[in-house]
Each structure stands twice: as structure tokens, then as C-alpha cells.
PDB file of C-alpha atoms in Angstrom:
ATOM      1  CA  MET A 980      -8.768  64.721   6.844  1.00  0.00           C
ATOM      2  CA  TYR A 981     -10.023  61.247   8.536  1.00  0.00           C
ATOM      3  CA  THR A 982      -9.827  61.248  12.136  1.00  0.00           C
ATOM      4  CA  GLN A 983      -9.930  57.739  13.978  1.00  0.00           C
ATOM      5  CA  PRO A 984     -12.796  57.834  16.625  1.00  0.00           C
ATOM      6  CA  ALA A 985     -12.684  56.133  19.830  1.00  0.00           C
ATOM      7  CA  ILE A 986     -12.773  52.458  19.424  1.00  0.00           C
ATOM      8  CA  SER A 987     -14.577  49.789  21.405  1.00  0.00           C
ATOM      9  CA  PRO A 988     -13.361  46.529  22.100  1.00  0.00           C
ATOM     10  CA  ARG A 989     -13.161  44.242  18.747  1.00  0.00           C
ATOM     11  CA  PRO A 990     -14.863  40.635  18.370  1.00  0.00           C
ATOM     12  CA  ASP A 991     -13.449  37.759  20.007  1.00  0.00           C
ATOM     13  CA  PRO A 992     -11.029  36.595  17.564  1.00  0.00           C
ATOM     14  CA  GLY A 993     -12.712  33.116  17.417  1.00  0.00           C
ATOM     15  CA  ASP A 994     -15.785  34.267  16.214  1.00  0.00           C
ATOM     16  CA  ARG A 995     -16.600  34.532  12.281  1.00  0.00           C
ATOM     17  CA  GLN A 996     -15.824  38.235  11.041  1.00  0.00           C
ATOM     18  CA  LYS A 997     -18.873  39.441   9.296  1.00  0.00           C
ATOM     19  CA  SER A 998     -19.012  40.692   6.091  1.00  0.00           C
ATOM     20  CA  VAL A 999     -20.573  44.070   5.055  1.00  0.00           C
ATOM     21  CA  LEU A1000     -21.018  45.396   1.306  1.00  0.00           C
ATOM     22  CA  ILE A1001     -20.865  49.025   0.884  1.00  0.00           C
ATOM     23  CA  VAL A1002     -23.147  50.610  -1.655  1.00  0.00           C
ATOM     24  CA  GLU A1003     -21.924  54.093  -1.973  1.00  0.00           C
ATOM     25  CA  ASP A1004     -21.079  55.904  -5.435  1.00  0.00           C
ATOM     26  CA  ASP A1005     -18.777  58.370  -3.474  1.00  0.00           C
ATOM     27  CA  PRO A1006     -15.489  57.160  -3.575  1.00  0.00           C
ATOM     28  CA  VAL A1007     -14.126  58.962  -0.591  1.00  0.00           C
ATOM     29  CA  SER A1008     -17.313  58.352   1.700  1.00  0.00           C
ATOM     30  CA  ALA A1009     -17.227  54.338   0.758  1.00  0.00           C
ATOM     31  CA  GLN A1010     -13.705  54.559   2.187  1.00  0.00           C
ATOM     32  CA  VAL A1011     -14.429  56.284   5.473  1.00  0.00           C
ATOM     33  CA  MET A1012     -16.974  53.737   5.768  1.00  0.00           C
ATOM     34  CA  SER A1013     -14.761  50.779   5.131  1.00  0.00           C
ATOM     35  CA  LYS A1014     -12.342  51.883   7.513  1.00  0.00           C
ATOM     36  CA  ARG A1015     -14.852  52.356  10.187  1.00  0.00           C
ATOM     37  CA  LEU A1016     -16.039  48.828   9.397  1.00  0.00           C
ATOM     38  CA  GLU A1017     -12.636  47.863  10.236  1.00  0.00           C
ATOM     39  CA  ILE A1018     -12.271  49.856  13.196  1.00  0.00           C
ATOM     40  CA  LEU A1019     -15.374  47.859  14.574  1.00  0.00           C
ATOM     41  CA  GLY A1020     -14.237  44.188  13.641  1.00  0.00           C
ATOM     42  CA  PHE A1021     -15.975  43.859  10.412  1.00  0.00           C
ATOM     43  CA  HIS A1022     -15.093  42.871   7.190  1.00  0.00           C
ATOM     44  CA  CYS A1023     -15.793  45.120   3.966  1.00  0.00           C
ATOM     45  CA  CYS A1024     -16.509  42.304   1.101  1.00  0.00           C
ATOM     46  CA  GLY A1025     -16.769  44.961  -1.383  1.00  0.00           C
ATOM     47  CA  VAL A1026     -18.208  48.243  -2.924  1.00  0.00           C
ATOM     48  CA  ALA A1027     -21.367  48.705  -5.153  1.00  0.00           C
ATOM     49  CA  VAL A1028     -21.456  51.978  -6.951  1.00  0.00           C
ATOM     50  CA  ASP A1029     -24.937  51.362  -8.701  1.00  0.00           C
ATOM     51  CA  SER A1030     -28.260  49.400  -8.097  1.00  0.00           C
ATOM     52  CA  ALA A1031     -27.366  47.067 -10.883  1.00  0.00           C
ATOM     53  CA  GLN A1032     -23.785  46.293  -9.230  1.00  0.00           C
ATOM     54  CA  ALA A1033     -25.210  45.968  -5.757  1.00  0.00           C
ATOM     55  CA  LEU A1034     -27.736  43.468  -6.639  1.00  0.00           C
ATOM     56  CA  ALA A1035     -25.138  41.415  -8.375  1.00  0.00           C
ATOM     57  CA  MET A1036     -22.626  41.516  -5.688  1.00  0.00           C
ATOM     58  CA  ALA A1037     -25.353  40.903  -3.033  1.00  0.00           C
ATOM     59  CA  GLN A1038     -26.157  37.569  -4.553  1.00  0.00           C
ATOM     60  CA  GLU A1039     -22.591  36.749  -5.398  1.00  0.00           C
ATOM     61  CA  ARG A1040     -21.046  37.402  -2.076  1.00  0.00           C
ATOM     62  CA  ARG A1041     -23.941  37.186   0.077  1.00  0.00           C
ATOM     63  CA  PRO A1042     -22.425  39.484   2.798  1.00  0.00           C
ATOM     64  CA  ASP A1043     -24.091  39.540   6.517  1.00  0.00           C
ATOM     65  CA  LEU A1044     -25.372  43.138   6.622  1.00  0.00           C
ATOM     66  CA  VAL A1045     -25.620  45.372   3.630  1.00  0.00           C
ATOM     67  CA  LEU A1046     -24.858  49.573   4.330  1.00  0.00           C
ATOM     68  CA  GLN A1047     -26.846  51.085   1.401  1.00  0.00           C
ATOM     69  CA  ASP A1048     -26.922  54.925   0.399  1.00  0.00           C
ATOM     70  CA  ILE A1049     -30.387  55.897  -0.825  1.00  0.00           C
ATOM     71  CA  ARG A1050     -28.960  58.182  -3.705  1.00  0.00           C
ATOM     72  CA  ILE A1051     -27.127  55.722  -6.113  1.00  0.00           C
ATOM     73  CA  PRO A1052     -26.836  55.619  -9.780  1.00  0.00           C
ATOM     74  CA  GLY A1053     -28.525  52.966 -12.052  1.00  0.00           C
ATOM     75  CA  GLY A1054     -32.152  52.139 -12.744  1.00  0.00           C
ATOM     76  CA  MET A1055     -33.365  51.959  -9.531  1.00  0.00           C
ATOM     77  CA  ASP A1056     -32.839  54.059  -6.283  1.00  0.00           C
ATOM     78  CA  GLY A1057     -31.134  52.262  -2.747  1.00  0.00           C
ATOM     79  CA  ILE A1058     -35.004  52.044  -1.397  1.00  0.00           C
ATOM     80  CA  GLU A1059     -35.675  50.043  -4.184  1.00  0.00           C
ATOM     81  CA  VAL A1060     -32.242  47.842  -3.930  1.00  0.00           C
ATOM     82  CA  CYS A1061     -32.871  47.489  -0.343  1.00  0.00           C
ATOM     83  CA  ASP A1062     -36.344  45.919  -0.796  1.00  0.00           C
ATOM     84  CA  ILE A1063     -35.206  43.584  -3.385  1.00  0.00           C
ATOM     85  CA  ILE A1064     -32.110  42.502  -1.295  1.00  0.00           C
ATOM     86  CA  GLN A1065     -33.902  42.000   1.634  1.00  0.00           C
ATOM     87  CA  THR A1066     -37.061  40.022   0.378  1.00  0.00           C
ATOM     88  CA  ARG A1067     -34.950  38.118  -2.579  1.00  0.00           C
ATOM     89  CA  TYR A1068     -31.382  37.582  -0.589  1.00  0.00           C
ATOM     90  CA  ARG A1069     -32.852  37.397   2.828  1.00  0.00           C
ATOM     91  CA  ILE A1070     -29.933  40.069   3.938  1.00  0.00           C
ATOM     92  CA  PRO A1071     -30.609  43.061   6.381  1.00  0.00           C
ATOM     93  CA  VAL A1072     -30.165  46.170   4.902  1.00  0.00           C
ATOM     94  CA  ILE A1073     -29.187  49.701   6.673  1.00  0.00           C
ATOM     95  CA  LEU A1074     -30.004  52.637   4.690  1.00  0.00           C
ATOM     96  CA  VAL A1075     -27.997  55.814   4.602  1.00  0.00           C
ATOM     97  CA  THR A1076     -28.808  59.186   3.640  1.00  0.00           C
ATOM     98  CA  ALA A1077     -27.734  62.848   3.225  1.00  0.00           C
ATOM     99  CA  PHE A1078     -31.511  63.802   3.019  1.00  0.00           C
ATOM    100  CA  THR A1079     -33.855  63.960   5.763  1.00  0.00           C
ATOM    101  CA  GLN A1080     -36.853  65.480   3.985  1.00  0.00           C
ATOM    102  CA  GLU A1081     -39.929  63.883   5.030  1.00  0.00           C
ATOM    103  CA  GLU A1082     -40.700  62.064   2.032  1.00  0.00           C
ATOM    104  CA  ILE A1083     -37.338  60.397   1.970  1.00  0.00           C
ATOM    105  CA  THR A1084     -37.963  59.104   5.641  1.00  0.00           C
ATOM    106  CA  ALA A1085     -41.639  58.173   4.720  1.00  0.00           C
ATOM    107  CA  ARG A1086     -40.084  56.138   1.678  1.00  0.00           C
ATOM    108  CA  ALA A1087     -37.161  54.615   3.211  1.00  0.00           C
ATOM    109  CA  ALA A1088     -39.429  53.289   6.147  1.00  0.00           C
ATOM    110  CA  ALA A1089     -42.020  51.839   3.623  1.00  0.00           C
ATOM    111  CA  ALA A1090     -38.800  49.091   2.519  1.00  0.00           C
ATOM    112  CA  ASN A1091     -38.930  48.378   6.546  1.00  0.00           C
ATOM    113  CA  PRO A1092     -34.680  48.588   6.417  1.00  0.00           C
ATOM    114  CA  TYR A1093     -33.252  47.124   9.394  1.00  0.00           C
ATOM    115  CA  GLY A1094     -31.708  50.771  10.138  1.00  0.00           C
ATOM    116  CA  LEU A1095     -31.635  54.345   8.692  1.00  0.00           C
ATOM    117  CA  LEU A1096     -28.919  56.412   9.417  1.00  0.00           C
ATOM    118  CA  PHE A1097     -28.171  60.175   8.074  1.00  0.00           C
ATOM    119  CA  LYS A1098     -25.192  61.593   6.833  1.00  0.00           C
ATOM    120  CA  PRO A1099     -22.740  62.704   8.216  1.00  0.00           C
ATOM    121  CA  VAL A1100     -22.824  59.219   9.809  1.00  0.00           C
ATOM    122  CA  ASP A1101     -22.113  59.197  13.642  1.00  0.00           C
ATOM    123  CA  PHE A1102     -19.573  56.239  14.368  1.00  0.00           C
ATOM    124  CA  ALA A1103     -21.446  55.377  17.702  1.00  0.00           C
ATOM    125  CA  GLN A1104     -24.694  55.421  15.690  1.00  0.00           C
ATOM    126  CA  LEU A1105     -23.285  53.007  13.167  1.00  0.00           C
ATOM    127  CA  ARG A1106     -22.188  50.508  15.552  1.00  0.00           C
ATOM    128  CA  VAL A1107     -25.458  50.604  17.530  1.00  0.00           C
ATOM    129  CA  ALA A1108     -27.345  50.345  14.119  1.00  0.00           C
ATOM    130  CA  MET A1109     -25.186  47.590  12.920  1.00  0.00           C
ATOM    131  CA  GLU A1110     -25.474  45.331  16.061  1.00  0.00           C
ATOM    132  CA  THR A1111     -29.036  45.837  16.241  1.00  0.00           C
ATOM    133  CA  ALA A1112     -29.692  44.789  12.723  1.00  0.00           C
ATOM    134  CA  LEU A1113     -27.638  41.659  13.115  1.00  0.00           C
ATOM    135  CA  ARG A1114     -29.216  40.926  16.464  1.00  0.00           C
ATOM    136  CA  LYS A1115     -32.369  40.982  14.929  1.00  0.00           C
ATOM    137  CA  ARG A1116     -31.437  39.358  11.983  1.00  0.00           C
ATOM    138  CA  ALA A1117     -30.235  36.620  14.048  1.00  0.00           C
ATOM    139  CA  GLU A1118     -33.467  36.551  16.375  1.00  0.00           C
ATOM    140  CA  GLU A1119     -35.768  36.194  12.758  1.00  0.00           C
ATOM    141  CA  ASP A1120     -33.518  33.222  11.675  1.00  0.00           C
ATOM    142  CA  LEU A1121     -33.816  31.400  15.087  1.00  0.00           C
ATOM    143  CA  MET A1122     -37.782  31.828  14.988  1.00  0.00           C
ATOM    144  CA  GLU A1123     -37.935  30.600  11.490  1.00  0.00           C
ATOM    145  CA  SER A1124     -35.711  27.526  12.386  1.00  0.00           C
ATOM    146  CA  ALA A1125     -37.964  27.069  15.106  1.00  0.00           C
ATOM    147  CA  GLU A1126     -40.862  27.355  13.126  1.00  0.00           C
ATOM    148  CA  ARG A1127     -39.712  25.041  10.527  1.00  0.00           C
ATOM    149  CA  PHE A1128     -38.772  22.551  13.118  1.00  0.00           C
ATOM    150  CA  ARG A1129     -42.542  22.626  14.877  1.00  0.00           C
ATOM    151  CA  SER A1130     -43.907  22.012  11.555  1.00  0.00           C
ATOM    152  CA  THR A1131     -41.750  18.899  10.754  1.00  0.00           C
ATOM    153  CA  PHE A1132     -42.338  17.795  13.806  1.00  0.00           C
ATOM    154  CA  GLU A1133     -46.268  18.229  14.060  1.00  0.00           C
ATOM    155  CA  GLN A1134     -46.525  17.084  10.468  1.00  0.00           C
ATOM    156  CA  ALA A1135     -44.245  13.973  10.404  1.00  0.00           C
ATOM    157  CA  ALA A1136     -46.046  10.777   9.358  1.00  0.00           C
ATOM    158  CA  VAL A1137     -44.137   8.863  12.029  1.00  0.00           C
ATOM    159  CA  GLY A1138     -44.680   9.445  15.749  1.00  0.00           C
ATOM    160  CA  MET A1139     -41.970  11.726  17.377  1.00  0.00           C
ATOM    161  CA  CYS A1140     -41.368  12.597  20.908  1.00  0.00           C
ATOM    162  CA  HIS A1141     -38.802  14.448  23.477  1.00  0.00           C
ATOM    163  CA  VAL A1142     -38.330  13.112  26.590  1.00  0.00           C
ATOM    164  CA  ARG A1143     -36.149  14.012  29.647  1.00  0.00           C
ATOM    165  CA  ALA A1144     -33.273  11.911  30.719  1.00  0.00           C
ATOM    166  CA  ASP A1145     -35.752  10.156  33.222  1.00  0.00           C
ATOM    167  CA  GLY A1146     -37.756   9.393  30.008  1.00  0.00           C
ATOM    168  CA  GLY A1147     -40.447  11.947  30.801  1.00  0.00           C
ATOM    169  CA  PHE A1148     -42.416  13.008  27.793  1.00  0.00           C
ATOM    170  CA  LEU A1149     -41.490  16.548  27.152  1.00  0.00           C
ATOM    171  CA  ARG A1150     -43.497  17.002  23.422  1.00  0.00           C
ATOM    172  CA  VAL A1151     -44.890  14.892  21.608  1.00  0.00           C
ATOM    173  CA  ASN A1152     -46.688  14.931  18.281  1.00  0.00           C
ATOM    174  CA  GLU A1153     -50.202  14.306  17.050  1.00  0.00           C
ATOM    175  CA  GLN A1154     -49.135  11.100  15.518  1.00  0.00           C
ATOM    176  CA  LEU A1155     -47.651   9.495  18.284  1.00  0.00           C
ATOM    177  CA  CYS A1156     -50.907  10.228  20.314  1.00  0.00           C
ATOM    178  CA  ARG A1157     -53.112   8.536  17.430  1.00  0.00           C
ATOM    179  CA  MET A1158     -50.644   5.782  17.614  1.00  0.00           C
ATOM    180  CA  LEU A1159     -50.907   5.383  21.367  1.00  0.00           C
ATOM    181  CA  GLY A1160     -54.389   6.370  21.520  1.00  0.00           C
ATOM    182  CA  TYR A1161     -53.261   9.008  24.602  1.00  0.00           C
ATOM    183  CA  SER A1162     -53.975  12.703  24.258  1.00  0.00           C
ATOM    184  CA  ARG A1163     -51.170  15.082  24.505  1.00  0.00           C
ATOM    185  CA  GLU A1164     -52.501  15.948  28.265  1.00  0.00           C
ATOM    186  CA  ASP A1165     -52.244  12.361  29.207  1.00  0.00           C
ATOM    187  CA  LEU A1166     -48.647  11.640  27.937  1.00  0.00           C
ATOM    188  CA  GLY A1167     -47.452  14.717  29.518  1.00  0.00           C
ATOM    189  CA  SER A1168     -48.054  12.807  32.868  1.00  0.00           C
ATOM    190  CA  ARG A1169     -46.487  10.080  31.712  1.00  0.00           C
ATOM    191  CA  THR A1170     -43.029   8.370  30.968  1.00  0.00           C
ATOM    192  CA  LEU A1171     -41.695   6.360  28.230  1.00  0.00           C
ATOM    193  CA  ARG A1172     -41.408   3.275  30.508  1.00  0.00           C
ATOM    194  CA  ASP A1173     -45.333   3.926  31.361  1.00  0.00           C
ATOM    195  CA  VAL A1174     -46.262   3.088  27.465  1.00  0.00           C
ATOM    196  CA  THR A1175     -43.235   0.202  26.771  1.00  0.00           C
ATOM    197  CA  CYS A1176     -44.216  -3.116  27.237  1.00  0.00           C
ATOM    198  CA  PRO A1177     -42.447  -4.624  30.432  1.00  0.00           C
ATOM    199  CA  ASP A1178     -40.712  -7.157  28.715  1.00  0.00           C
ATOM    200  CA  ASP A1179     -38.956  -4.729  26.277  1.00  0.00           C
ATOM    201  CA  LEU A1180     -38.197  -2.415  29.337  1.00  0.00           C
ATOM    202  CA  GLN A1181     -34.660  -3.438  29.794  1.00  0.00           C
ATOM    203  CA  SER A1182     -33.485  -3.002  26.206  1.00  0.00           C
ATOM    204  CA  ALA A1183     -35.388  -0.026  25.976  1.00  0.00           C
ATOM    205  CA  ALA A1184     -33.506   1.522  28.864  1.00  0.00           C
ATOM    206  CA  SER A1185     -30.231   0.358  27.796  1.00  0.00           C
ATOM    207  CA  ALA A1186     -30.568   2.131  24.440  1.00  0.00           C
ATOM    208  CA  LEU A1187     -31.259   5.277  26.651  1.00  0.00           C
ATOM    209  CA  ASP A1188     -28.492   4.490  28.718  1.00  0.00           C
ATOM    210  CA  SER A1189     -26.071   4.320  25.658  1.00  0.00           C
ATOM    211  CA  ILE A1190     -27.205   7.577  24.246  1.00  0.00           C
ATOM    212  CA  LEU A1191     -26.783   9.595  27.637  1.00  0.00           C
ATOM    213  CA  ALA A1192     -23.485   7.981  28.005  1.00  0.00           C
ATOM    214  CA  GLY A1193     -21.960   9.163  24.854  1.00  0.00           C
ATOM    215  CA  ARG A1194     -21.574   5.977  23.642  1.00  0.00           C
ATOM    216  CA  SER A1195     -23.452   6.400  20.738  1.00  0.00           C
ATOM    217  CA  GLN A1196     -25.170   9.261  18.830  1.00  0.00           C
ATOM    218  CA  THR A1197     -28.196   7.153  17.415  1.00  0.00           C
ATOM    219  CA  HIS A1198     -29.511   3.997  18.581  1.00  0.00           C
ATOM    220  CA  THR A1199     -32.233   2.079  16.452  1.00  0.00           C
ATOM    221  CA  PHE A1200     -33.915  -1.120  17.625  1.00  0.00           C
ATOM    222  CA  GLU A1201     -37.454  -2.713  17.961  1.00  0.00           C
ATOM    223  CA  MET A1202     -39.819  -2.805  20.684  1.00  0.00           C
ATOM    224  CA  ARG A1203     -43.440  -2.889  21.977  1.00  0.00           C
ATOM    225  CA  LEU A1204     -45.403  -0.084  22.761  1.00  0.00           C
ATOM    226  CA  CYS A1205     -48.693  -0.321  25.068  1.00  0.00           C
ATOM    227  CA  GLY A1206     -51.749   1.842  24.154  1.00  0.00           C
ATOM    228  CA  LYS A1207     -54.200   3.021  26.302  1.00  0.00           C
ATOM    229  CA  ASP A1208     -56.711   0.372  25.386  1.00  0.00           C
ATOM    230  CA  GLY A1209     -53.721  -2.183  26.184  1.00  0.00           C
ATOM    231  CA  ALA A1210     -53.100  -3.272  22.758  1.00  0.00           C
ATOM    232  CA  LEU A1211     -49.226  -3.935  21.775  1.00  0.00           C
ATOM    233  CA  ALA A1212     -47.647  -2.635  18.878  1.00  0.00           C
ATOM    234  CA  TRP A1213     -44.081  -3.301  17.528  1.00  0.00           C
ATOM    235  CA  VAL A1214     -42.302  -0.128  16.438  1.00  0.00           C
ATOM    236  CA  LEU A1215     -38.953   0.650  15.339  1.00  0.00           C
ATOM    237  CA  VAL A1216     -37.536   3.091  17.527  1.00  0.00           C
ATOM    238  CA  THR A1217     -34.671   5.574  16.877  1.00  0.00           C
ATOM    239  CA  LEU A1218     -33.193   7.768  19.576  1.00  0.00           C
ATOM    240  CA  SER A1219     -30.820  10.539  19.092  1.00  0.00           C
ATOM    241  CA  PRO A1220     -29.792  13.109  21.845  1.00  0.00           C
TER     242      PRO A1220
END
């Protein structure tokens, strides 16, 4: 008989319900796991009973997380399936097993899952493992996004910069440094006003004020920038918050 464990608060109703794919060939175990997911506020998007179905459902449904039994029917075991799902679809997998032999644990660790649970799965451990896996995946996504932005920013063929509301430079790319003849350190101690032609200061200030006041999301205009050697260059500037 299944007894409902003590329940922690459900996620905020405004949050998107996370989906979980269960890979388990035992229908009773799958039903118990599905019920526990419901109690924890997750959505079970399906139950796969063998390796082929697990891969197909992971590709089709793209769950936020997979609970993967190690011993499953099919041409591959759960550890091999875990490796494919995490590598190909970038979906975190928590492995579940009834076996505690050292070789099973070592093989499971080699697949680098986001968690390893032993049957019978403790309710509290399940919750912690899932929350940890999802948080780790979110942190990885954030780091990858930051790295993509950094690469795009640094390798851009146009000058790019981040400035504070007062116009002080926060970050500049190499192309902008080449355009102006300043080093990153030089620009870090200057403001946009310092490299703007005096005759164009008013139009630049008006554009920045429009952005900061929320009257526009982007503002594109022509102005002249003044390089370190005093030379002026016409540029097309696009500002966005």
C-alpha cells in the first residue's frame, strides 16, 4: 500500500511546472514515482519502459529532467541511455537503481549523471536530488549563455560597449578600442561624453535620455566620435537598454 509522505510546499502557481520523464519498466514503481512527482509539484510527461522508448520520448517531449532506472529492457542499459540523453539533448538525468554493487556505482558515476538514487527511493532524497539537478542545469545554462554573449561581444566586427546611466564605460570590446585608439584601461576611466565630438553632445544626450526614460527601446543615430589622436570619425550608433 502506498502512503503519502509529508509534503513540502508546492511551487508558486505562477511558476512553470517542470516536466519529468520516468524511465522504469516496473509499472508499480513507475506509478509510485509518478505520484511522488505530483506531490512535489512536478508534471510526469510520460513513462518509458525500455531504452528505445526512453530516447524517443526524450527527443519528442524534451522534459526538464529524466528519472532513469539503470536496469531496463532494450539494447542499452540506463547508464548508456543517460549518457546519450545528457549529451545529445542536454537534459539532466538522475539514475535510480536497486543495486549497490561497486561496479554499478562506478559505471553510473562515469556517465556523470546529475544524481544517483538507490531503491527504495526516500521521498526527501528524491526531492533534494531533483532540486539540486535542476538548479545545477540552470546554472550551467546561465554560464553557457554568458559565454556565448562574451564571445559574440568580443568577436563582433563592430565596436560595442556597455555604459552606465551617467555614460561611464563598463565594458568595451576590442573593435571599439581599435576604432578609438584607446586601451580598455583608458576607456574604463572615461565616459561616452569624453569620446564624443562636442558638437554632437546634445543629440547623444537626448538619445540616451530617451532610452533611460523608457520612451524608446532602441535609438539609432549618426554622430562623431573623437579618437585618442583627436581624429573624428562618423559612426552609426545604436543604443538599447
